[in-house]
Coordinates of C-alpha atoms and ligand atoms in Angstrom, one line a residue:
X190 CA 0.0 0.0 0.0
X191 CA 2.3 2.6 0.9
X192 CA 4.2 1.5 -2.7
X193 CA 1.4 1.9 -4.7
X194 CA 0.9 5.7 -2.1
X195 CA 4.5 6.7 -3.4
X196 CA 4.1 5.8 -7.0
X197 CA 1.0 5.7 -8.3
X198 CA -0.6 8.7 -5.5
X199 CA -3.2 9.0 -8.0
X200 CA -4.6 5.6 -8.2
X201 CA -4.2 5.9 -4.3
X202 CA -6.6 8.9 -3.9
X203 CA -8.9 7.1 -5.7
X204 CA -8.8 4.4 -3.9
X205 CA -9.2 6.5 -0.2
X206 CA -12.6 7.5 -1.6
X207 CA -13.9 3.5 -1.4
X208 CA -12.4 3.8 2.6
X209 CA -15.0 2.6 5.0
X210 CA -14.1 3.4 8.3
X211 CA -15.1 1.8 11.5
X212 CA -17.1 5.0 12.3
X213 CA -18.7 4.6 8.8
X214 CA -19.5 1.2 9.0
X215 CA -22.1 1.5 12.3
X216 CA -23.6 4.7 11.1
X217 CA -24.6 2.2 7.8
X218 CA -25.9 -0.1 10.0
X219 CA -27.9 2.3 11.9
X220 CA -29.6 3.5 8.6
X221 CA -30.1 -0.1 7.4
X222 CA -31.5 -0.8 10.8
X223 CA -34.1 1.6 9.9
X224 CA -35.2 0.4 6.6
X225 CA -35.8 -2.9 7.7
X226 CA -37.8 -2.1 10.6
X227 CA -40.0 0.1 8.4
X228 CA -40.1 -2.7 6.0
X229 CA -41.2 -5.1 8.5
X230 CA -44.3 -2.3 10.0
X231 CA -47.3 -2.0 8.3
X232 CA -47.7 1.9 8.5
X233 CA -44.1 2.3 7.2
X234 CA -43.8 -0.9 4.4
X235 CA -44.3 1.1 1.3
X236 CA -41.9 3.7 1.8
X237 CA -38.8 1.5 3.2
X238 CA -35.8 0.7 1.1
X239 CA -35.5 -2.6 2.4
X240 CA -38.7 -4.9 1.7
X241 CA -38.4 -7.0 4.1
X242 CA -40.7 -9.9 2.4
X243 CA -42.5 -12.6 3.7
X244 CA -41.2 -15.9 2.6
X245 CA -44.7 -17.7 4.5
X246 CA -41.5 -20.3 5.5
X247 CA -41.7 -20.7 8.8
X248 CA -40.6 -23.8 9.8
X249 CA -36.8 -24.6 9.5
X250 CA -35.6 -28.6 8.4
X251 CA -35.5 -30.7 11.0
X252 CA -32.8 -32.5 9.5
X253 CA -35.3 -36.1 9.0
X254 CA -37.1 -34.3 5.4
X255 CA -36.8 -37.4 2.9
X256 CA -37.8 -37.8 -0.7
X257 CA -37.5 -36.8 -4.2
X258 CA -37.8 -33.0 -5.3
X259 CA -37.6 -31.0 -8.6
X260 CA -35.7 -28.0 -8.5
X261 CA -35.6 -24.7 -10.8
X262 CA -32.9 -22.1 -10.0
X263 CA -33.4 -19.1 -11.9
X264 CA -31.7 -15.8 -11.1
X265 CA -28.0 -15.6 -12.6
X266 CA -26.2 -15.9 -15.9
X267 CA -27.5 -19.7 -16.0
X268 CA -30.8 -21.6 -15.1
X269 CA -30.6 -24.9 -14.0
X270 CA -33.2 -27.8 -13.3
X271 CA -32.6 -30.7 -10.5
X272 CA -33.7 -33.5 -9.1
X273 CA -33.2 -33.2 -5.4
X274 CA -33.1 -36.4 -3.2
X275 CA -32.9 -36.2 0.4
X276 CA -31.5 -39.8 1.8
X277 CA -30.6 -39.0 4.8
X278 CA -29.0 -36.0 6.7
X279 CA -25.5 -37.1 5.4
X280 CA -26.8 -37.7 2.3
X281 CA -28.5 -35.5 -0.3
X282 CA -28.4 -36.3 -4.1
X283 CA -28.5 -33.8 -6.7
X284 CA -28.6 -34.8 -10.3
X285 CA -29.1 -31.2 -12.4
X286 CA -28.1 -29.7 -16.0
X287 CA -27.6 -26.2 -16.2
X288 CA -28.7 -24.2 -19.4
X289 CA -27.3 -20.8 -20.3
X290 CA -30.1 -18.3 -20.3
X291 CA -29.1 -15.7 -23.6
X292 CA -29.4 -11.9 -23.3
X293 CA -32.6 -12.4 -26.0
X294 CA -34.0 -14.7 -23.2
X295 CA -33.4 -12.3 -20.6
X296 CA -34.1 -9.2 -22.2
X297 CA -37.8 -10.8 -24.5
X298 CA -41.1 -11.4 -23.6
X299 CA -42.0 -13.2 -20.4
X300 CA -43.9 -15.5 -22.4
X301 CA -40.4 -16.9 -24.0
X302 CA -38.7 -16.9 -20.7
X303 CA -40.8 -19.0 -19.2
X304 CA -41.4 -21.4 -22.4
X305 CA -37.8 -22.0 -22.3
X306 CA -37.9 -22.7 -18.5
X307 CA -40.6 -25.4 -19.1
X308 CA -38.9 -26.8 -22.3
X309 CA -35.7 -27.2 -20.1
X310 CA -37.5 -28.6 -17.4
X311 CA -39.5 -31.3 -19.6
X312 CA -36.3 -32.1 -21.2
X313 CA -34.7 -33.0 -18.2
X314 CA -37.8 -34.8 -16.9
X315 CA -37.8 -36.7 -20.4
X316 CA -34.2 -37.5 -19.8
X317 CA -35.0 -39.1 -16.1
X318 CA -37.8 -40.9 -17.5
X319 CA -39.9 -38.6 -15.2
X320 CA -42.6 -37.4 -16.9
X321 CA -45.1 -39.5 -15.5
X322 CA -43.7 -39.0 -12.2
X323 CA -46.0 -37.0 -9.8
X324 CA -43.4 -34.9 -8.3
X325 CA -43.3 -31.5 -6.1
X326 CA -41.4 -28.9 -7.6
X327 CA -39.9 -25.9 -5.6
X328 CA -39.2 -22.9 -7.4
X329 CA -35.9 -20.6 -6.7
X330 CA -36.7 -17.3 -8.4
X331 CA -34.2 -14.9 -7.1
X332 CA -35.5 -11.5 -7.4
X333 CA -37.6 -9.1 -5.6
X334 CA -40.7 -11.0 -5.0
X335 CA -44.0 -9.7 -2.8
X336 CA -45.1 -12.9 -1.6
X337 CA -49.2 -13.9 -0.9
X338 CA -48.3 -17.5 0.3
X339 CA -45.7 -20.0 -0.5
X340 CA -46.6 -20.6 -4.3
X341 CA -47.7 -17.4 -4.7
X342 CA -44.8 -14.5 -5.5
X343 CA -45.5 -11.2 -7.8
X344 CA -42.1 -10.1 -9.3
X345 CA -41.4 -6.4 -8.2
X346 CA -38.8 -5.3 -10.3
X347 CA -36.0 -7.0 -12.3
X348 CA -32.9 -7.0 -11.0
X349 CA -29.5 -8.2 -12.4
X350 CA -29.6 -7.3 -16.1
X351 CA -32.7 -9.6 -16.4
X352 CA -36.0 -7.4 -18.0
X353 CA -38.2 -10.1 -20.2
X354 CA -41.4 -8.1 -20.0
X355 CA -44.9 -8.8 -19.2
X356 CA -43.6 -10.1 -15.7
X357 CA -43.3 -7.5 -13.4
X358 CA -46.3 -7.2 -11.2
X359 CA -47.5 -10.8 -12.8
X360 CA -47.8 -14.0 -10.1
X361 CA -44.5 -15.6 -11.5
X362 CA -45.5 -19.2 -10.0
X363 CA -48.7 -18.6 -12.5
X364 CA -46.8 -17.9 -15.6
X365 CA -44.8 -21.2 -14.6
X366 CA -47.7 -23.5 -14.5
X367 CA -49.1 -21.6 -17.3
X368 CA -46.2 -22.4 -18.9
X369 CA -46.2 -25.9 -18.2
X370 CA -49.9 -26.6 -19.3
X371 CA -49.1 -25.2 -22.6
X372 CA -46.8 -27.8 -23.2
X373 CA -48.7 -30.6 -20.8
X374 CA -46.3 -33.1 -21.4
X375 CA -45.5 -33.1 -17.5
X376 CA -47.0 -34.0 -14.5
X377 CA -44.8 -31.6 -11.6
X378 CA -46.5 -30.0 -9.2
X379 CA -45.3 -26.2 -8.3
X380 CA -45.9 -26.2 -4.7
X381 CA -43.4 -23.0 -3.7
X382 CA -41.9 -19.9 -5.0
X383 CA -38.5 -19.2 -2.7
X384 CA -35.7 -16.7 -3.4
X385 CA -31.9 -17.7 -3.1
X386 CA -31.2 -16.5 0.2
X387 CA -33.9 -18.9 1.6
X388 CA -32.8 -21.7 0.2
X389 CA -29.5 -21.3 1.4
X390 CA -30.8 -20.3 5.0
X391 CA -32.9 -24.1 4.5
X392 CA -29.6 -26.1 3.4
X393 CA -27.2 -24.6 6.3
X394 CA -30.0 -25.5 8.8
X395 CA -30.4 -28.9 7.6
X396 CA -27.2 -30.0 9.2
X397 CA -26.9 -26.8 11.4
X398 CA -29.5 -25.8 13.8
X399 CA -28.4 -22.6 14.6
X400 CA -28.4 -21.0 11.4
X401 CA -30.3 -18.2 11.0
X402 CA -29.1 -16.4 8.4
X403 CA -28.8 -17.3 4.4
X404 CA -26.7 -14.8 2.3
X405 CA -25.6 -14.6 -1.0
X406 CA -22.4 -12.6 -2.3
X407 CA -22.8 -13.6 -5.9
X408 CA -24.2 -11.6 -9.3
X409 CA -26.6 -9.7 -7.2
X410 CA -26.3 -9.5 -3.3
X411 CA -29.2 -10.3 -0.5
X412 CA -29.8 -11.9 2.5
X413 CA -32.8 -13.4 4.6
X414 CA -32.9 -14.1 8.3
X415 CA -35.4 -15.6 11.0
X416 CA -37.6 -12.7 12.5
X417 CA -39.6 -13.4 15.2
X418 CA -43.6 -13.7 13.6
X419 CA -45.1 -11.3 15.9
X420 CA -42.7 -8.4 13.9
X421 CA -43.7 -9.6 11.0
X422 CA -46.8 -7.0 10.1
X423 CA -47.2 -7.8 6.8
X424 CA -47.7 -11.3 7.5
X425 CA -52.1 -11.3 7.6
X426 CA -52.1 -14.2 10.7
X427 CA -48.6 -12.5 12.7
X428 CA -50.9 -11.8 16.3
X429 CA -51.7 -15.1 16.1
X430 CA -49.8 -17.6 14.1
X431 CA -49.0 -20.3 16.1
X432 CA -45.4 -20.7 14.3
X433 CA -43.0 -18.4 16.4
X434 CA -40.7 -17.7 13.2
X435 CA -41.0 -16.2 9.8
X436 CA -38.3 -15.6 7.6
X437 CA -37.6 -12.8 5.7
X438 CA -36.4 -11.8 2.8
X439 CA -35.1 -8.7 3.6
X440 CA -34.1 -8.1 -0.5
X441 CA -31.2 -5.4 1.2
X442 CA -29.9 -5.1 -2.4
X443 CA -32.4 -2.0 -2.9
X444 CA -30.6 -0.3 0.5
X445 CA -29.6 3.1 -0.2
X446 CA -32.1 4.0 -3.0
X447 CA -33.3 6.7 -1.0
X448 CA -29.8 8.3 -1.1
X449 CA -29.1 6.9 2.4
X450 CA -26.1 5.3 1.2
X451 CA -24.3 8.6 -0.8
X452 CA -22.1 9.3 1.9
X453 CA -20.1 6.3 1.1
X454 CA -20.9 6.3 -2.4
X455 CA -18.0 7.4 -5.3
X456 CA -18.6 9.0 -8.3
X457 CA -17.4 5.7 -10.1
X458 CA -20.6 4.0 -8.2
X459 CA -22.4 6.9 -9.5
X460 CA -20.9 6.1 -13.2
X461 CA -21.6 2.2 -12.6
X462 CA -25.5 3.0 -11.4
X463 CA -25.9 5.6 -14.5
X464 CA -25.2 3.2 -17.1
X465 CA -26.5 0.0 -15.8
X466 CA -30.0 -1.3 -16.3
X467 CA -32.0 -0.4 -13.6
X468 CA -30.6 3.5 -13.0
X469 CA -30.8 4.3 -8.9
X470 CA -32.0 1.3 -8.2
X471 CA -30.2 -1.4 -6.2
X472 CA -27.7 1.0 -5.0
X473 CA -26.2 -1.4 -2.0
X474 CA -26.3 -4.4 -4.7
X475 CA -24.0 -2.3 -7.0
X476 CA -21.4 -1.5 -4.1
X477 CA -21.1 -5.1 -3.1
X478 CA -21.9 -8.3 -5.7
X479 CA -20.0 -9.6 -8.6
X480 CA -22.2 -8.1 -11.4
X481 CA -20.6 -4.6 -10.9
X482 CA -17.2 -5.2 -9.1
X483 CA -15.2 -6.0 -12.1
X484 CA -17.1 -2.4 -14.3
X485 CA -15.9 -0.4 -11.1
X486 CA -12.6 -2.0 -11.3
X487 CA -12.4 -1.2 -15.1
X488 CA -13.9 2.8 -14.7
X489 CA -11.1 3.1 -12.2
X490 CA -8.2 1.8 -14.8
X491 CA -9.8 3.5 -17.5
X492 CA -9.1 6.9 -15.5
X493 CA -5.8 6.1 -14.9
X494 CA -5.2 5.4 -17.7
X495 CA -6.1 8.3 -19.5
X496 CA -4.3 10.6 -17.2
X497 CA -0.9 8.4 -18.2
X498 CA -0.9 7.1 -15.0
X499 CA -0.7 3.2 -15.6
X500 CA 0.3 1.0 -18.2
X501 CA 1.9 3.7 -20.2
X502 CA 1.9 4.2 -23.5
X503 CA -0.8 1.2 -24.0
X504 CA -4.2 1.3 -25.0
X505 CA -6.6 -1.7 -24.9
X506 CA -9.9 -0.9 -27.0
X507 CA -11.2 -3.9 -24.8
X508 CA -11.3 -2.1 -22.0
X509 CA -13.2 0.6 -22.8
X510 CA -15.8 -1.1 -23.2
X511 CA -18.4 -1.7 -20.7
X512 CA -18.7 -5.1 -18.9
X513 CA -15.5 -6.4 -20.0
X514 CA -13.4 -6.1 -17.0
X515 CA -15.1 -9.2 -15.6
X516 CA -15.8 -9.5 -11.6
X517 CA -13.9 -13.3 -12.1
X518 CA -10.8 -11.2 -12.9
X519 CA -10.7 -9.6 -9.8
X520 CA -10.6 -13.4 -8.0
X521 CA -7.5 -14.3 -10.2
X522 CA -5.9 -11.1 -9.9
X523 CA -6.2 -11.1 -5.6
X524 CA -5.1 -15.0 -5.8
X525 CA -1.4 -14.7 -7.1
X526 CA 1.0 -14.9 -4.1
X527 CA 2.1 -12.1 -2.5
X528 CA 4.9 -10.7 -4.5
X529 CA 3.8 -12.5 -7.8
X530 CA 1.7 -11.3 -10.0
X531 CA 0.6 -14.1 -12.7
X532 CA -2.7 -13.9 -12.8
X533 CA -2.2 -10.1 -13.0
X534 CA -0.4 -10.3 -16.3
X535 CA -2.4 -12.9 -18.1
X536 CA -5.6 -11.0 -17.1
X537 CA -3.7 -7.9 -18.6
X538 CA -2.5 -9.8 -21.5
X539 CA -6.1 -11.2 -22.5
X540 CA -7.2 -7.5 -22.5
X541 CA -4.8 -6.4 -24.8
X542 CA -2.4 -4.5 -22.2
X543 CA 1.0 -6.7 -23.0
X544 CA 2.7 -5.9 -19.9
X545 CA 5.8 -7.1 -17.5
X546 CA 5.6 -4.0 -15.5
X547 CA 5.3 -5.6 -11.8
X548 CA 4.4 -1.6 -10.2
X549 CA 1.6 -1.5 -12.5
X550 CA 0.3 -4.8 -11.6
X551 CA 1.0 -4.0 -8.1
X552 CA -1.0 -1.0 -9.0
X553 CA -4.1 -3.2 -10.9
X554 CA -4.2 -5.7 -7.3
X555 CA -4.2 -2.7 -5.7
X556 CA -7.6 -1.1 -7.0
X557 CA -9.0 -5.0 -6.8
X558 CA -8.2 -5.5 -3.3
X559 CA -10.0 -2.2 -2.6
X560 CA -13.2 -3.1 -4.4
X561 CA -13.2 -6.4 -2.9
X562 CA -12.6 -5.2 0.7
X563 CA -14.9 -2.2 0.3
X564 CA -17.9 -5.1 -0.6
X565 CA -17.2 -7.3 2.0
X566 CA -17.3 -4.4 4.7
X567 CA -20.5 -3.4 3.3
X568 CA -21.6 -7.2 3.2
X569 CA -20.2 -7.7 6.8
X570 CA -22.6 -4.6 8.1
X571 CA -25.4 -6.1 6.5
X572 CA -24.8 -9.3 8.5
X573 CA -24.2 -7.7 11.5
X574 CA -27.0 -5.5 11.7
X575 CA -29.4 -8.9 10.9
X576 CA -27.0 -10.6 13.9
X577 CA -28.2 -7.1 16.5
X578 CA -31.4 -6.8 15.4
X579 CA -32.3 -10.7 16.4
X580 CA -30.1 -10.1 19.2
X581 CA -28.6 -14.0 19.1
X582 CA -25.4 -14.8 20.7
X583 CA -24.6 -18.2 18.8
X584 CA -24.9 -18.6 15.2
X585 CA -24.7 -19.5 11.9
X586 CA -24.9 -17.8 8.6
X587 CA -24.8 -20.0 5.4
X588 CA -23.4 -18.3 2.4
X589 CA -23.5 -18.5 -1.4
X590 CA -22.6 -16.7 -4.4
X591 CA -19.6 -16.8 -6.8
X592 CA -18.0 -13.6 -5.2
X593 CA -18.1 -15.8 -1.5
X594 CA -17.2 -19.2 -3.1
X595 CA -14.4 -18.1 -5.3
X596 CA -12.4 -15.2 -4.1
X597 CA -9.9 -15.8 -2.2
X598 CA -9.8 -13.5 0.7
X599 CA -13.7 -13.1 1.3
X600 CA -14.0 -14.9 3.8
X601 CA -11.3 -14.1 5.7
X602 CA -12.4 -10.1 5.1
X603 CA -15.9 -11.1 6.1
X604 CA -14.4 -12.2 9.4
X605 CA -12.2 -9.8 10.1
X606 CA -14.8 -7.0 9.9
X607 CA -17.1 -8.5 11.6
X608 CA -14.8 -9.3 14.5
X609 CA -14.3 -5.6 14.4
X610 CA -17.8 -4.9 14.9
X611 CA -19.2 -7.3 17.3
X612 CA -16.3 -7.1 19.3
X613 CA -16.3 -10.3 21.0
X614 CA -19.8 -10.4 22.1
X615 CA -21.1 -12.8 19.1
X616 CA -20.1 -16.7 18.7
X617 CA -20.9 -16.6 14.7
X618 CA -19.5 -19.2 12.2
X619 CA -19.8 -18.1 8.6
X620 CA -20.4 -21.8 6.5
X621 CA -20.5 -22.1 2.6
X622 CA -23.9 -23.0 1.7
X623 CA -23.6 -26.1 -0.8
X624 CA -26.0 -25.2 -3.3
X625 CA -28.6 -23.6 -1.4
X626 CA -30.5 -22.9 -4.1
X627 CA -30.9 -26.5 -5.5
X628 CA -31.5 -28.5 -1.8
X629 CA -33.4 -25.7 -0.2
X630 CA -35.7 -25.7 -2.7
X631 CA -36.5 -29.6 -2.3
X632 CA -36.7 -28.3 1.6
X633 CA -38.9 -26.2 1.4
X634 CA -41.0 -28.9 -0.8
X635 CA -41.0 -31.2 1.6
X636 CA -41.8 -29.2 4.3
X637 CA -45.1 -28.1 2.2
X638 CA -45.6 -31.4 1.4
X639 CA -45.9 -32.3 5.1
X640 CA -48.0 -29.5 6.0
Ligands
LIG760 C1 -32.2 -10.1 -6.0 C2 -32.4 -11.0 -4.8 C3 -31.4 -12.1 -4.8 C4 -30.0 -11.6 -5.0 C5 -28.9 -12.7 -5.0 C6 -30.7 -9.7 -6.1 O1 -30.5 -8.9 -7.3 O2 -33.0 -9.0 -6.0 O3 -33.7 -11.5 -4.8 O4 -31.5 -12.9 -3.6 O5 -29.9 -10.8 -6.1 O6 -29.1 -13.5 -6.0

């Protein structure tokens, strides 16, 4: 750091503006403390940031759920259909094909999207010889979803670069079995609608008791947690449900749309938000998760660039163009040992910028680190605040999401500042989620089925 200071002071002074101090850090998790009690309050629901949904799970696995599950996972670059079984607590199957989901898919008419979804899904049904098979389905949709019951969800917005229209405000579970019945080649019964975060809070319970949190760290960023049902206002039966828990989805990507969040904002975060999809929307999403780390990363270098700062005397056209400073880069770049930089150059090197320059790569890690510690302090407030507000002194948080799973110092950075926060006071254990999405979802179908 103080290298990069002395010889790159520019790049350096960029990089102060992404500084989160400890100060900083609780005054964020004060405001986000707000937004998710007004999301959670009746009186206050429609003007809070931070939804809060109802997921209408209320019930954690015991760890005994048996049986055979589909699966859908749709809410990232790729959609994938499974076929869940739960043998036994040590043992849970999966058997799924993943299809890539094109921008014409993403960006076309609902009616398409979820076509596709159902070809896929009979495919793969066809390919298991399971078409006869009367099986429950549980549906991971992973985007802002006001829920009516657990196979009920109305999209709210697209996040994520996904905006197939003629779903927003539509019943998505609907359009599914609509979908389906088109074809009727299939005999799967949608019994629930869950988002990510759920179904990795399900899977880390299934062998942990304690957890109470699911996040992801992944495209997009979110997390759900276990509120007691009494809070839970917007739940019709929360006076008198006789279940003591609801989780919620709190959906804290939309934090800081109200502008709560500009006095840690940059103007590169300002530059990201302008040009992306959904403009001032998602604002504490496109601070933290992998769909926007690597385009802050690449706004940075671009500036540098232009001012002669770094990589002298090069220019990559590839570069300048948006989205091509993937978030993946950023991983390789903060995995080369200290002191070595091979990742760096190869990265470099499939950009166009031919370069053996060690400072400048020095430089390039760097900007990486800071965008990679600047998300994780952000993610690490989130967590804490859910971790104050259920005020729990032993627990777990299951985790998912490329930027958790892959990079190679989030977790530790995760730790670190949350440490910093909770000063002692919390026994937490942070646990990578095996695909939440896939076995929460046959979780949460058997726990409908036993209702
Ligand atoms: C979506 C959430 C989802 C998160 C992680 C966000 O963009 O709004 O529903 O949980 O991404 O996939």
């Amino acid at each position: 750091m103080d290298e990069v200071r002395t010889l790159y002071p520019d790049a350096y002074k960029i990089c102060q503006q992404f500084e989160i101090d400890q100060h900083k850090m609780e005054e964020i998790i004060l405001r986000m403390t707000r937004e998710i009690s007004m999301g959670l309050a009746k009186d206050t629901h429609s003007r809070a940031t931070i939804k809060c949904f109802v997921t209408y799970v209320q019930d954690l696995p015991t760890g005994r759920e048996r049986g055979r599950y589909l699966a859908l996972d749709l809410g990232g670059t790729n959609f994938r259909v499974l076929l869940v079984t739960l043998e036994s607590e040590s043992t849970v199957n999966i058997d799924g094909k993943t299809y890539g989901i094109s921008k014409e898919l993403m960006e076309g008419s609902g009616v398409k999207l979820f076509d596709f979804i159902a070809q896929c899904l009979s495919d793969f049904c066809k390919d298991h010889k399971l078409e006869n098979a009367n099986l429950s389905l549980g549906f991971t949709f992973s985007f802002p979803c006001k829920q009516l019951g657990i196979d009920n969800g109305t999209l709210v917005a697209w996040t994520k670069g996904f905006k197939a229209d003629g779903v927003v405000n539509k019943n998505v579970v609907e359009l599914l079995r609509e979908a389906i019945t088109r074809r009727g080649d299939l005999k799967v019964q949608v019994v629930a609608i869950l988002n990510d975060t759920t179904g990795t809070l399900m899977s880390c319970a299934f062998t942990r008791q304690n957890c109470k949190i699911g996040m992801i760290v992944g495209t997009g960023s979110n997390a759900c947690y276990v509120e007691k049902t009494s809070n839970v206002e917007m739940f019709p039966g929360y006076q008198n449900s006789p279940k003591p828990h609801m989780i919620i989805n709190c959906e804290w990507g939309a934090f800081g749309d109200n502008g709560v969040l500009d006095f840690v904002r940059t103007r590169y975060d300002v530059e990201v938000d302008s040009h992306s999809m959904n403009p001032k929307k998602q604002i504490y999403e496109k601070c933290i998760s992998g769909m926007y780390m690597g385009e802050l990363v690449r706004y940075i270098l671009v500036e540098l660039m232009d001012r002669d700062v770094i990589f002298k005397g090069v220019k990559s056209q590839t570069l300048q163009q948006r989205g091509k400073f993937d978030t993946r880069f950023i991983t390789e770049i903060e995995s080369d040992e200290p002191g070595k930089f091979r990742n760096a150059a190869m990265v470099m090197d499939n950009l166009g910028i031919r370069t053996s320059n060690e400072k400048d790569l020095m430089c390039l890690r760097y900007i990486c680190e800071t965008i990679s510690t600047r998300s994780a302090k952000l993610a690490a407030c989130g967590l804490v605040c859910l971790i104050r507000k259920m005020n729990v002194k032993d627990l777990a948080v299951g985790i998912d999401g490329s930027v958790y799973r892959f990079h190679p110092h989030y977790h530790r950075l995760l730790m670190q500042n949350m440490n910093l926060l909770l000063n002692g006071t919390v026994r937490f254990e942070l646990v990578l989620s095996e695909d939440g999405s896939g076995r929460g979802a046959a979780l949460i179908a058997a726990v409908c089925a036993k209702d």
